[in-house]
mmCIF file of C-alpha atoms in Angstrom:
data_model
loop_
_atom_site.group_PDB
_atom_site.id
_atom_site.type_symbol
_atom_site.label_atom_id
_atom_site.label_comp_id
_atom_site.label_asym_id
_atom_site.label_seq_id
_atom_site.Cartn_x
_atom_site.Cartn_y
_atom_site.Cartn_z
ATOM 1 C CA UNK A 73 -4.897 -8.778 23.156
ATOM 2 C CA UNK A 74 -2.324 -9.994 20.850
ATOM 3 C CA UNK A 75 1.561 -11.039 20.787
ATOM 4 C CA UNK A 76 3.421 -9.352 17.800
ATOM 5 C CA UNK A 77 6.512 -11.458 19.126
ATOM 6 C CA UNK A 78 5.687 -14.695 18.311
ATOM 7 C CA UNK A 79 7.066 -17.357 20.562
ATOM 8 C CA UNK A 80 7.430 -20.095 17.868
ATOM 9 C CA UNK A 81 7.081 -24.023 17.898
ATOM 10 C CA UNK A 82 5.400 -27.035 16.703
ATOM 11 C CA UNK A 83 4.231 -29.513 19.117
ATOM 12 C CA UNK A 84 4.352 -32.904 17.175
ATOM 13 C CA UNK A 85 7.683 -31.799 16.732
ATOM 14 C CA UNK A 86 8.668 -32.734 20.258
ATOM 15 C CA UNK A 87 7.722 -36.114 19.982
ATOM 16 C CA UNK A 88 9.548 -36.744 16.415
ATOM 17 C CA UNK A 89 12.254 -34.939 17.186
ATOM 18 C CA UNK A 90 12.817 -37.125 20.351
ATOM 19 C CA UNK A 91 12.829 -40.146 17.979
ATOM 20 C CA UNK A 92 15.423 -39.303 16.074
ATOM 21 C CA UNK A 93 19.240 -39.425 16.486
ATOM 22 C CA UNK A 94 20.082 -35.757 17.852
ATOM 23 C CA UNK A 95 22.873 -33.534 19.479
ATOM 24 C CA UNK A 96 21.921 -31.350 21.886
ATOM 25 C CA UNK A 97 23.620 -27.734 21.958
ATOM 26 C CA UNK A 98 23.151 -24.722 24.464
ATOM 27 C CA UNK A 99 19.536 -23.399 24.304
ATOM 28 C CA UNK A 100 18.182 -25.942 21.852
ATOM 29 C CA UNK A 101 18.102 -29.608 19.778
ATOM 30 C CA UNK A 102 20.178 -29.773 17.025
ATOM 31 C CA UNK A 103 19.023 -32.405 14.557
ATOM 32 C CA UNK A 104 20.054 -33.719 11.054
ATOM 33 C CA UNK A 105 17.229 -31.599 9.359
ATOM 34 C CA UNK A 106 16.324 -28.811 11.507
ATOM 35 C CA UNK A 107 17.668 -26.206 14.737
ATOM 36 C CA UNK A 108 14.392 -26.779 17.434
ATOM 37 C CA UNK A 109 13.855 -25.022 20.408
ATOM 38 C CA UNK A 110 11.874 -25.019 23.484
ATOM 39 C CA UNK A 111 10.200 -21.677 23.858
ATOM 40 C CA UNK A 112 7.014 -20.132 26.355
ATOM 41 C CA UNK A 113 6.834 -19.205 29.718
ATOM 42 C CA UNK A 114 4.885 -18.746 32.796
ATOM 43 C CA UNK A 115 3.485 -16.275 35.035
ATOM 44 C CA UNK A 116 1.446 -15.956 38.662
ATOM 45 C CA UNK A 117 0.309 -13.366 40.555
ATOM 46 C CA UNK A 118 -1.891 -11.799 43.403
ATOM 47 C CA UNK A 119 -4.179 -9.271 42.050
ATOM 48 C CA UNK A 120 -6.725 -6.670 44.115
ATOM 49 C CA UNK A 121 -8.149 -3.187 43.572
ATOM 50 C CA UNK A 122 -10.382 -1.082 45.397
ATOM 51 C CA UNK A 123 -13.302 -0.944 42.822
ATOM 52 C CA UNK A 124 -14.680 -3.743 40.554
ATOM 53 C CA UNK A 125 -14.525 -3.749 36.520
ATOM 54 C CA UNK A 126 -16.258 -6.821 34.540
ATOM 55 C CA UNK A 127 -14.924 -9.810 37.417
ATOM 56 C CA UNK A 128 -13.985 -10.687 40.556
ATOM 57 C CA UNK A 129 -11.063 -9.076 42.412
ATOM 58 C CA UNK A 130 -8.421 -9.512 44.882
ATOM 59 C CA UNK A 131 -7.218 -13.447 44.384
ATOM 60 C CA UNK A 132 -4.224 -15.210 43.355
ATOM 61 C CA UNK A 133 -3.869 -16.155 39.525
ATOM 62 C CA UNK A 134 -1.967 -17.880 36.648
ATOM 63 C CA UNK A 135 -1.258 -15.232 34.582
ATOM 64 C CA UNK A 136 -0.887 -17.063 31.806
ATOM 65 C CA UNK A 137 1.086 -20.843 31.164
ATOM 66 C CA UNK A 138 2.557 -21.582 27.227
ATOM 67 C CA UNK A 139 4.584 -24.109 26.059
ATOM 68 C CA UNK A 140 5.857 -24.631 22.525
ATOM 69 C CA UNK A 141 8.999 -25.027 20.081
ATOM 70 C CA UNK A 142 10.181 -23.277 17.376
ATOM 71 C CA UNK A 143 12.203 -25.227 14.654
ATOM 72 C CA UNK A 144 13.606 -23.908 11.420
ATOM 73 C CA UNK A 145 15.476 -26.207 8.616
ATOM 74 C CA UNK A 146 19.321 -26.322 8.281
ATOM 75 C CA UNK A 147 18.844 -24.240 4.849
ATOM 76 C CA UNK A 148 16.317 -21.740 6.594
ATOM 77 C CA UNK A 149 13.863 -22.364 4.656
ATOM 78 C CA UNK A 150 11.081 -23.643 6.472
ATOM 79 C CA UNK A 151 10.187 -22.399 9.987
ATOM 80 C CA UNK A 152 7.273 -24.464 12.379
ATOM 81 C CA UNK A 153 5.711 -23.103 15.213
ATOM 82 C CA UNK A 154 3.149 -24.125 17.873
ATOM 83 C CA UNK A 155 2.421 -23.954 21.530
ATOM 84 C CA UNK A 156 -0.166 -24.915 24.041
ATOM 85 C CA UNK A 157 -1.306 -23.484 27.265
ATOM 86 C CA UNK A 158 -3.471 -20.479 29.250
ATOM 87 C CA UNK A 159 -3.767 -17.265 28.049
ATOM 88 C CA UNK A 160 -6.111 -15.538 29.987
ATOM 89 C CA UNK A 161 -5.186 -11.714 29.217
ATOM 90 C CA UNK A 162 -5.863 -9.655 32.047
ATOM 91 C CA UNK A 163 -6.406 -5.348 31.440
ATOM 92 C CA UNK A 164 -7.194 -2.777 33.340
ATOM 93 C CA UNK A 165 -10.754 -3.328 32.192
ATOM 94 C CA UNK A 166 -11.526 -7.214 32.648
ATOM 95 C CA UNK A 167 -9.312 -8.471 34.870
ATOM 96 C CA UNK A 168 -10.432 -10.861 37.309
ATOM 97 C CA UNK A 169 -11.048 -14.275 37.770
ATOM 98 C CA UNK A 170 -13.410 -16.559 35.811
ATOM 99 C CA UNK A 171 -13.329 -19.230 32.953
ATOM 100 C CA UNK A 172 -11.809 -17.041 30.111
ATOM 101 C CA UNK A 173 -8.705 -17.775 28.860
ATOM 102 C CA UNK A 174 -8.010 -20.325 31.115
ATOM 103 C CA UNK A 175 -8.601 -23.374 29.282
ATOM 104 C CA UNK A 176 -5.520 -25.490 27.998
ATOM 105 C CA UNK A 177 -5.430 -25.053 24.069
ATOM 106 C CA UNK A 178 -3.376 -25.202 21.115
ATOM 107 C CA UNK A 179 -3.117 -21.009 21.213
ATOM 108 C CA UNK A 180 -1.128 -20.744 17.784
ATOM 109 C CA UNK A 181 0.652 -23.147 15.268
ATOM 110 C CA UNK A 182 2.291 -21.693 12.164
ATOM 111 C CA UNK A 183 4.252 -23.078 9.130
ATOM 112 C CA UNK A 184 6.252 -20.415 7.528
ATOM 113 C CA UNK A 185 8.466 -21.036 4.295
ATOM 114 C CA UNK A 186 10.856 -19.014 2.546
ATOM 115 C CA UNK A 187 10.765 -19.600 -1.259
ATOM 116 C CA UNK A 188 12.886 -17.225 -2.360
ATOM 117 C CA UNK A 189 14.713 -13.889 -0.127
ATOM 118 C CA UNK A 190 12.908 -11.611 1.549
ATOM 119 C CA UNK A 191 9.662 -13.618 0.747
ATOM 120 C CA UNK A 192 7.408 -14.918 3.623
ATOM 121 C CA UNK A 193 4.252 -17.136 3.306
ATOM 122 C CA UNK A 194 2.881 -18.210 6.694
ATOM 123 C CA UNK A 195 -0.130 -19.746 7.329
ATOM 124 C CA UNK A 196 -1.837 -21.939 10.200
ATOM 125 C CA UNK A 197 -3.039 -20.258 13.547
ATOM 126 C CA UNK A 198 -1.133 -17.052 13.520
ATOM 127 C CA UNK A 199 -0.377 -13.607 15.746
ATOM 128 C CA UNK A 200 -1.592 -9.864 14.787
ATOM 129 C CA UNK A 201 1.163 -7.738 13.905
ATOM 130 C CA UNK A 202 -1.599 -5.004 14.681
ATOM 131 C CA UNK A 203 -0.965 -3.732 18.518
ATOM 132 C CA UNK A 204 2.275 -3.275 20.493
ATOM 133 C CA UNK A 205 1.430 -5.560 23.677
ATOM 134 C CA UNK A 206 2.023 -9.298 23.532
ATOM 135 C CA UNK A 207 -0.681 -11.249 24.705
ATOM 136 C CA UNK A 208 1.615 -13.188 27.227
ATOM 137 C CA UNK A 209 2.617 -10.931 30.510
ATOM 138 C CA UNK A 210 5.377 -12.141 31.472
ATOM 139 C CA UNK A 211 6.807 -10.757 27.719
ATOM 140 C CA UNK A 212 5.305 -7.208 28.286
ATOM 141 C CA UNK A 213 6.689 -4.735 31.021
ATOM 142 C CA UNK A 214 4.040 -4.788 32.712
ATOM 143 C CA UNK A 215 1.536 -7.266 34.422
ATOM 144 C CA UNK A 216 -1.714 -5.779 33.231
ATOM 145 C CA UNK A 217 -2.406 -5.069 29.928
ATOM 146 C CA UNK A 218 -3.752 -1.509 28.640
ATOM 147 C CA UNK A 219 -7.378 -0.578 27.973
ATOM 148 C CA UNK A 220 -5.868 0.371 24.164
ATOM 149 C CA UNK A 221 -4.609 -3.467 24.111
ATOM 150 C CA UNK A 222 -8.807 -4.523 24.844
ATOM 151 C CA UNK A 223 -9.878 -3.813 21.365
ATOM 152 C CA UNK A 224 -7.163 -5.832 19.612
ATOM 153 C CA UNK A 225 -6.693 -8.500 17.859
ATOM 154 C CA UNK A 226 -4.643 -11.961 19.128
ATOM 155 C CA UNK A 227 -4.060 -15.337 17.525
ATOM 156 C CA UNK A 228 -6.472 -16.497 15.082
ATOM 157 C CA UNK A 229 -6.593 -18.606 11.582
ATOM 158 C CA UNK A 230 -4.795 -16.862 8.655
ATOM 159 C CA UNK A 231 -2.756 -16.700 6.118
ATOM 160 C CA UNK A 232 -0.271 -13.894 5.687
ATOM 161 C CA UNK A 233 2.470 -12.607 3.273
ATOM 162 C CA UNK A 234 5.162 -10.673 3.824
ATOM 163 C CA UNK A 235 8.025 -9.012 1.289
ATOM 164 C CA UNK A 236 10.785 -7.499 2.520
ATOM 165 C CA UNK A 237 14.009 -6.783 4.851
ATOM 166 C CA UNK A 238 14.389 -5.271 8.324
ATOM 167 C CA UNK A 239 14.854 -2.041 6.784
ATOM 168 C CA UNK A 240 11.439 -1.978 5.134
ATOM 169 C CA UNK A 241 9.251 -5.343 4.574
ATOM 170 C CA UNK A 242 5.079 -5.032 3.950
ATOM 171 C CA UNK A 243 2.215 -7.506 4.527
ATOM 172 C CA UNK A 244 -0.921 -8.593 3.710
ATOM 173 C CA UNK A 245 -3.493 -11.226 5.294
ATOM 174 C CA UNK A 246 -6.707 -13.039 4.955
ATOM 175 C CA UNK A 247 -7.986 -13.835 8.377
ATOM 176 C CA UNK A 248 -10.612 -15.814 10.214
ATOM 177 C CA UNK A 249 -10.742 -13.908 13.442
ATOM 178 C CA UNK A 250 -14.169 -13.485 14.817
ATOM 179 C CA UNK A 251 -15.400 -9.886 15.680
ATOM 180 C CA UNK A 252 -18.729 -9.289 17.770
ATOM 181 C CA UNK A 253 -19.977 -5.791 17.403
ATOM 182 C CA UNK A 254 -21.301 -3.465 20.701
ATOM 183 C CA UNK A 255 -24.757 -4.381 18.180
ATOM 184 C CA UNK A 256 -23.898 -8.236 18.770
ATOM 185 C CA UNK A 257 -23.429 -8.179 14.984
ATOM 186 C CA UNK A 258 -20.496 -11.233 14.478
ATOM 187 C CA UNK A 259 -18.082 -12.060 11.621
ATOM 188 C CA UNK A 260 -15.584 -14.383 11.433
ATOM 189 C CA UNK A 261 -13.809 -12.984 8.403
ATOM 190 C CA UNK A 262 -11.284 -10.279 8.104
ATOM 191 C CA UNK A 263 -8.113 -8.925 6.100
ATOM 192 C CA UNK A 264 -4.937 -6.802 6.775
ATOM 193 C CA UNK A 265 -2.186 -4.994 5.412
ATOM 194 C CA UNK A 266 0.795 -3.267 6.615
ATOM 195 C CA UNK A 267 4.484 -2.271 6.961
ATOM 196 C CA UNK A 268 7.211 -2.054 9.367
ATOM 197 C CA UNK A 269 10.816 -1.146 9.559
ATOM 198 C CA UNK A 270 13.380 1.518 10.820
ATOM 199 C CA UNK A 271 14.244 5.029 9.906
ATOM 200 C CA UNK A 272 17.237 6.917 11.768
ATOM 201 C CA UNK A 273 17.002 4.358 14.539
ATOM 202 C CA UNK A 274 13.100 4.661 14.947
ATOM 203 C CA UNK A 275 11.308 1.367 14.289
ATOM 204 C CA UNK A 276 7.521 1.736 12.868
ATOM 205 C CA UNK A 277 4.523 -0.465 12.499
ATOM 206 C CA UNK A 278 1.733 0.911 10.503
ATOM 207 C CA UNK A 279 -1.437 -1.738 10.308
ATOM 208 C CA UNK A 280 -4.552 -1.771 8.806
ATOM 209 C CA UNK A 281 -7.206 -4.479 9.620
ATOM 210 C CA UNK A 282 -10.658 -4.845 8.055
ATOM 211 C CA UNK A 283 -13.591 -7.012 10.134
ATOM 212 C CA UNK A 284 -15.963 -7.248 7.346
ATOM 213 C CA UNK A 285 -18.711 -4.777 7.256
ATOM 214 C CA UNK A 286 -18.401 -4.399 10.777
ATOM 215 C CA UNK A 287 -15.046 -2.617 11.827
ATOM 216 C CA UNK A 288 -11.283 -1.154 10.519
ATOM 217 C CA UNK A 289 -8.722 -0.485 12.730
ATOM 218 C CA UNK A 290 -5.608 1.338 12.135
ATOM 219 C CA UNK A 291 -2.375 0.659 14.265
ATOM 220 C CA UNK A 292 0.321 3.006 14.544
ATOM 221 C CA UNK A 293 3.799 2.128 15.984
ATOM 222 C CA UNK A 294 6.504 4.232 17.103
ATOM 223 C CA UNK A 295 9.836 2.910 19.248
ATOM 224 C CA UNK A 296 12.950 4.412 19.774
ATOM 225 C CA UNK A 297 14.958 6.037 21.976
ATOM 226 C CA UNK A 298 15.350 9.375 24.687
ATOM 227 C CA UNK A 299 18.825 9.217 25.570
ATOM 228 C CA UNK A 300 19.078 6.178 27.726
ATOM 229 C CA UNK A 301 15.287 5.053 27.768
ATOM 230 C CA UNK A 302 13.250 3.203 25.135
ATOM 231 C CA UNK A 303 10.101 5.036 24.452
ATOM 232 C CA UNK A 304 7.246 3.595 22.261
ATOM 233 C CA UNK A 305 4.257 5.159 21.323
ATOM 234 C CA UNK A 306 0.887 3.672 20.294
ATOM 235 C CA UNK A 307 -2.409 4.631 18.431
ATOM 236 C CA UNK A 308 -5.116 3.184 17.520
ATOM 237 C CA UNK A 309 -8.120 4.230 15.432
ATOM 238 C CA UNK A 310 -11.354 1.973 15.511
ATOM 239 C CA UNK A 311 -14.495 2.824 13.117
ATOM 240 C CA UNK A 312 -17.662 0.701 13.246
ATOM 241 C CA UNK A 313 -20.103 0.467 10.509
ATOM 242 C CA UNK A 314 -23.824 1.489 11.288
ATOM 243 C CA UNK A 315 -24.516 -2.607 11.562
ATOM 244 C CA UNK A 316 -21.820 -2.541 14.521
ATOM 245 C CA UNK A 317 -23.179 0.292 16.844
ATOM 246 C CA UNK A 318 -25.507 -0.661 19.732
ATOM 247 C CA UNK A 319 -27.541 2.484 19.142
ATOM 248 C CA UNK A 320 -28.324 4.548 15.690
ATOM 249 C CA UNK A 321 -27.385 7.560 18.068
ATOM 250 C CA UNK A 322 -23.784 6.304 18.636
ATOM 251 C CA UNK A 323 -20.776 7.803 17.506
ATOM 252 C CA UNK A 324 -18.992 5.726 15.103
ATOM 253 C CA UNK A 325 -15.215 6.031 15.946
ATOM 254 C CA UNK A 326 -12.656 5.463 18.655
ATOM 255 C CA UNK A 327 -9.594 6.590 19.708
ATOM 256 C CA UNK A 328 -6.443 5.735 21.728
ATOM 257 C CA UNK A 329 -2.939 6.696 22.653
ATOM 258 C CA UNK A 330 -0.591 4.860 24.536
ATOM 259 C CA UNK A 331 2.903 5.413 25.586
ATOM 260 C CA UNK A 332 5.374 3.065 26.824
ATOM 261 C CA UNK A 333 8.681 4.399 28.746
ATOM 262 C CA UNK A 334 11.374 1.793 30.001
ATOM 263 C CA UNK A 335 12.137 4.417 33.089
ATOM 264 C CA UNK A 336 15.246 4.296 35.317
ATOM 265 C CA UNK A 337 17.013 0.849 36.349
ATOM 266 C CA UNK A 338 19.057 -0.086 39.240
ATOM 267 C CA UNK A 339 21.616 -2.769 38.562
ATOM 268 C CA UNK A 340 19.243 -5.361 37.979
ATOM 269 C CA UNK A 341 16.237 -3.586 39.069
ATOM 270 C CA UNK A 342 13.738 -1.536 36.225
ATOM 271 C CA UNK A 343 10.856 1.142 37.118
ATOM 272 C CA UNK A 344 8.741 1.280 33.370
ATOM 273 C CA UNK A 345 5.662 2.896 32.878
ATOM 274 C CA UNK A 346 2.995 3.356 30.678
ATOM 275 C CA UNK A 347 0.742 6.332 30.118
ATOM 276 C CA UNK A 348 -2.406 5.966 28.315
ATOM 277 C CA UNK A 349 -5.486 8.253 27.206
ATOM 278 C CA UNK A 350 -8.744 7.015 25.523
ATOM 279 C CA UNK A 351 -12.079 7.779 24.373
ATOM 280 C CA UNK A 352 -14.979 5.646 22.373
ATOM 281 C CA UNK A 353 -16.998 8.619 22.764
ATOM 282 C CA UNK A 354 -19.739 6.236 24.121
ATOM 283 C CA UNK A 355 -20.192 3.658 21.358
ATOM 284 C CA UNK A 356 -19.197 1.339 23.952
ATOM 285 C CA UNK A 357 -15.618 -0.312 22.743
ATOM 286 C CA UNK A 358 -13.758 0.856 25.509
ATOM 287 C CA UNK A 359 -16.908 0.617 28.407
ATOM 288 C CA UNK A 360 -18.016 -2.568 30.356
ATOM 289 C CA UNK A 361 -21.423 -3.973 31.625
ATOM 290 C CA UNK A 362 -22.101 -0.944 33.834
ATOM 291 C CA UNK A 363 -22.568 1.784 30.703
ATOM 292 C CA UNK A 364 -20.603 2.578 27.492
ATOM 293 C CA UNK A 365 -18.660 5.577 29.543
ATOM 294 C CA UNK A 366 -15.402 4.449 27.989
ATOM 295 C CA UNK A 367 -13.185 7.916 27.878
ATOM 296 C CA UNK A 368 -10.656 8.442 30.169
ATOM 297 C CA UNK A 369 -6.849 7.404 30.752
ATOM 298 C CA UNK A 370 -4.649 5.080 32.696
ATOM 299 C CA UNK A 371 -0.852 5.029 34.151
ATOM 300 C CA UNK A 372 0.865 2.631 35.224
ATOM 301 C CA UNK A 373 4.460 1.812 37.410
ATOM 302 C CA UNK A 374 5.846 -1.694 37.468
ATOM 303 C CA UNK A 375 8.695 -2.147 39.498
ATOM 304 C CA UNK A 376 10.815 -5.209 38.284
ATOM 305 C CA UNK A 377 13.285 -7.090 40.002
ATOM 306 C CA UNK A 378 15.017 -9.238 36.981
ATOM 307 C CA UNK A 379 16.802 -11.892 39.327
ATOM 308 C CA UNK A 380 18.019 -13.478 36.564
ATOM 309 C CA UNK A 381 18.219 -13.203 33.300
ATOM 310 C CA UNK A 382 14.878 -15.029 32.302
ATOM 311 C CA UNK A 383 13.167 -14.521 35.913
ATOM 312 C CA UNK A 384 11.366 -11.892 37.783
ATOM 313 C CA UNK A 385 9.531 -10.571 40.258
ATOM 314 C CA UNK A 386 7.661 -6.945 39.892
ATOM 315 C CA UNK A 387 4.571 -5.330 40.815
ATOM 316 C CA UNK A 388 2.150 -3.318 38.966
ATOM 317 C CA UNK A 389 0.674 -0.204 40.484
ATOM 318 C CA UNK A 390 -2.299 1.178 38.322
ATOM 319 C CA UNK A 391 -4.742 3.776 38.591
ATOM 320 C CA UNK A 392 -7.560 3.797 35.691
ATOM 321 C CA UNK A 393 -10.187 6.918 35.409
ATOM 322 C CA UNK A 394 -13.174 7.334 33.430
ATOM 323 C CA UNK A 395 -15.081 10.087 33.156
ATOM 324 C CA UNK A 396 -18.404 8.328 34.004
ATOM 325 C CA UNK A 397 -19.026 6.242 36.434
ATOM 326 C CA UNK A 398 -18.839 2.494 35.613
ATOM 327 C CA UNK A 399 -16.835 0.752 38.216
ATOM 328 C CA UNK A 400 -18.794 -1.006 40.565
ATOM 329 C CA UNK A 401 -17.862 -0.253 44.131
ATOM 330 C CA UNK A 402 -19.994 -1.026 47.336
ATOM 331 C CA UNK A 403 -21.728 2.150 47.687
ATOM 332 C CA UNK A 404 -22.606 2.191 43.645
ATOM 333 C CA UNK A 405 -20.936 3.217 41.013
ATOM 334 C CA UNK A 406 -17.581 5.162 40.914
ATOM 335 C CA UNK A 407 -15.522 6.765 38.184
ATOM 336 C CA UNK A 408 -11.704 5.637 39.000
ATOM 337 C CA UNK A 409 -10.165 2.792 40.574
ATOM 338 C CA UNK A 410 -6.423 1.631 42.017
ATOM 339 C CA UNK A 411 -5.158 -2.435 40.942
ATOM 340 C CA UNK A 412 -2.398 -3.836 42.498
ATOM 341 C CA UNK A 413 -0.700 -6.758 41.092
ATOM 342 C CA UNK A 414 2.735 -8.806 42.714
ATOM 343 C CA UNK A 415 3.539 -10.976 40.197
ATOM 344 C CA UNK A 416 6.427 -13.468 39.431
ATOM 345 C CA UNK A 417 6.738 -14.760 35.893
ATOM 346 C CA UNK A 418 9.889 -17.014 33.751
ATOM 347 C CA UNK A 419 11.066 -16.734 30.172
ATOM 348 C CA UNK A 420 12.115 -20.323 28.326
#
């Protein structure tokens, strides 16, 4: 999974910026140089479902755990990011418990400068702009993440340049995300390009991403609104190269769509949902260790109780079917499953 909204920082920041002779204003640091904010959040939960995926189910988890700062110069200029924590990034298809994700780590660090307007060069360990989930939960409406959001990038090393407003702006990147292949092919080498902006009060993301000899994937974004509710709607395209199939027999292409309502709220309480249909037409992107059965489609209802303005408690109800069987269950295998998740989760 990956975060397209980066929660920006820089870690030996914290300790400089303590040094120095400071003012401290509403939400952040003010120093003589640079504006520096604490950023990240956190997230627990309980999560159980009737049928088995990749893991273990039914136990209580840290969702995820990040901690960073953003700070940009007085001239806005220069922007430095970074933060550390847990990131394990549950889905509907691998999410249970075990040692993934859940080691403390510097999970992205970025220097971004602005040379000249409506020029951005940012390199260090950056996020995807590919994908609409974030790879934190508690920033995503919903506890679980999508099968669509399994075959996407996160954070990885790269440089990236971008040209342009809000209006319009376009990107490219050199990358050095690793990639291993249903074949068990690997690179760690990749490029991108894209654009993004807003038309008649629809906001787009179009992204292209190239795993050397191995995969592309195309990204397509679409948010706006149906009279009171935002709606967003994703797809993805994935094509493998004959080095990157398991089998000379498989099909070389994948598909998903995804779409994201923010339903009906209650005062303080919201009801989103998310529909999704997909299909790897058994190449094996969207299957697990029981078979490469990975076509099928997902909803799911998250019930959020924003207590306050940066805190919440909600609960996922999910129901995921495929149409072969490759959940485990205790008679054998079974071809749909139910998740539950109660989760609480704050916003810095």
């Amino acid at each position: 999974m990956k975060s397209r909204n980066l929660i920006r920082s820089s870690v030996t920041l914290i300790a400089c910026s303590m040094a120095a002779s400071t003012a401290y204003a509403k939400g952040g640091i003010d120093t003589e140089y640079a504006d520096i904010h604490i950023t990240g959040g956190a997230a627990g939960g309980y999560y159980a479902s009737n049928r088995e995926v990749t893991r273990q189910n039914d136990q209580n988890r840290l969702s995820d755990f990040l901690l960073g700062i953003h700070a940009i110069t007085k001239e806005e200029q220069v922007e430095l990011s970074g933060g550390i924590g847990i990131l394990p990034s549950y889905s509907l298809l691998d999410d249970g418990v075990d040692t993934a994700g859940n080691t403390t780590a510097l999970q992205y660090a970025t220097i971004a400068v602005h040379p000249v307007e409506n020029l951005t060069l940012e390199m260090g360990r950056i996020s995807s702009n590919v994908g609409y989930e974030n790879t934190q939960s508690f920033l995503n409406a919903h506890s679980i993440g999508s099968v669509q959001s399994v075959a996407q990038p996160g954070y990885f090393p790269g440089t990236r340049l971008t040209y342009g407003n809000d209006a319009l702006s376009a990107y490219v990147e050199q990358s050095d995300d690793t990639y291993t292949a249903p074949s068990a092919a690997s690179t760690g080498h990749a490029w991108a390009a894209g654009a993004m902006g807003e038309v008649s009060g629809i906001s787009y993301v179009v992204g292209y991403q190239n795993y050397s000899g191995l995969r592309t994937l195309t990204d397509v974004i679409l948010s706006g609104k149906i009279m009171d509710m935002d709606v967003t709607f994703a797809y993805d395209r994935i094509s493998l190269t004959e080095a990157a199939l398991a089998a000379p027999t498989d099909k070389d292409h994948a598909e998903s769509i995804a779409l994201y309502f923010s339903g009906p709220t209650f005062d303080k309480v919201a009801i989103p949902f998310r529909l999704e249909r997909f299909d790897d037409h058994g190449n094996g992107i969207y299957g697990n260790a029981n078979g490469a059965g990975g076509k099928g489609h997902s909803i799911t209802i998250t019930p959020t109780w924003n207590f306050t303005e940066n805190a919440y408690i909600r609960t996922d109800f999910s129901y995921l079917k495929f149409e072969n069987k490759i959940l485990t269950d205790v008679n054998g295998l079974e071809d749909n499953r139910f998740m539950f998740v109660l989760q609480v989760g704050y916003k810095l």
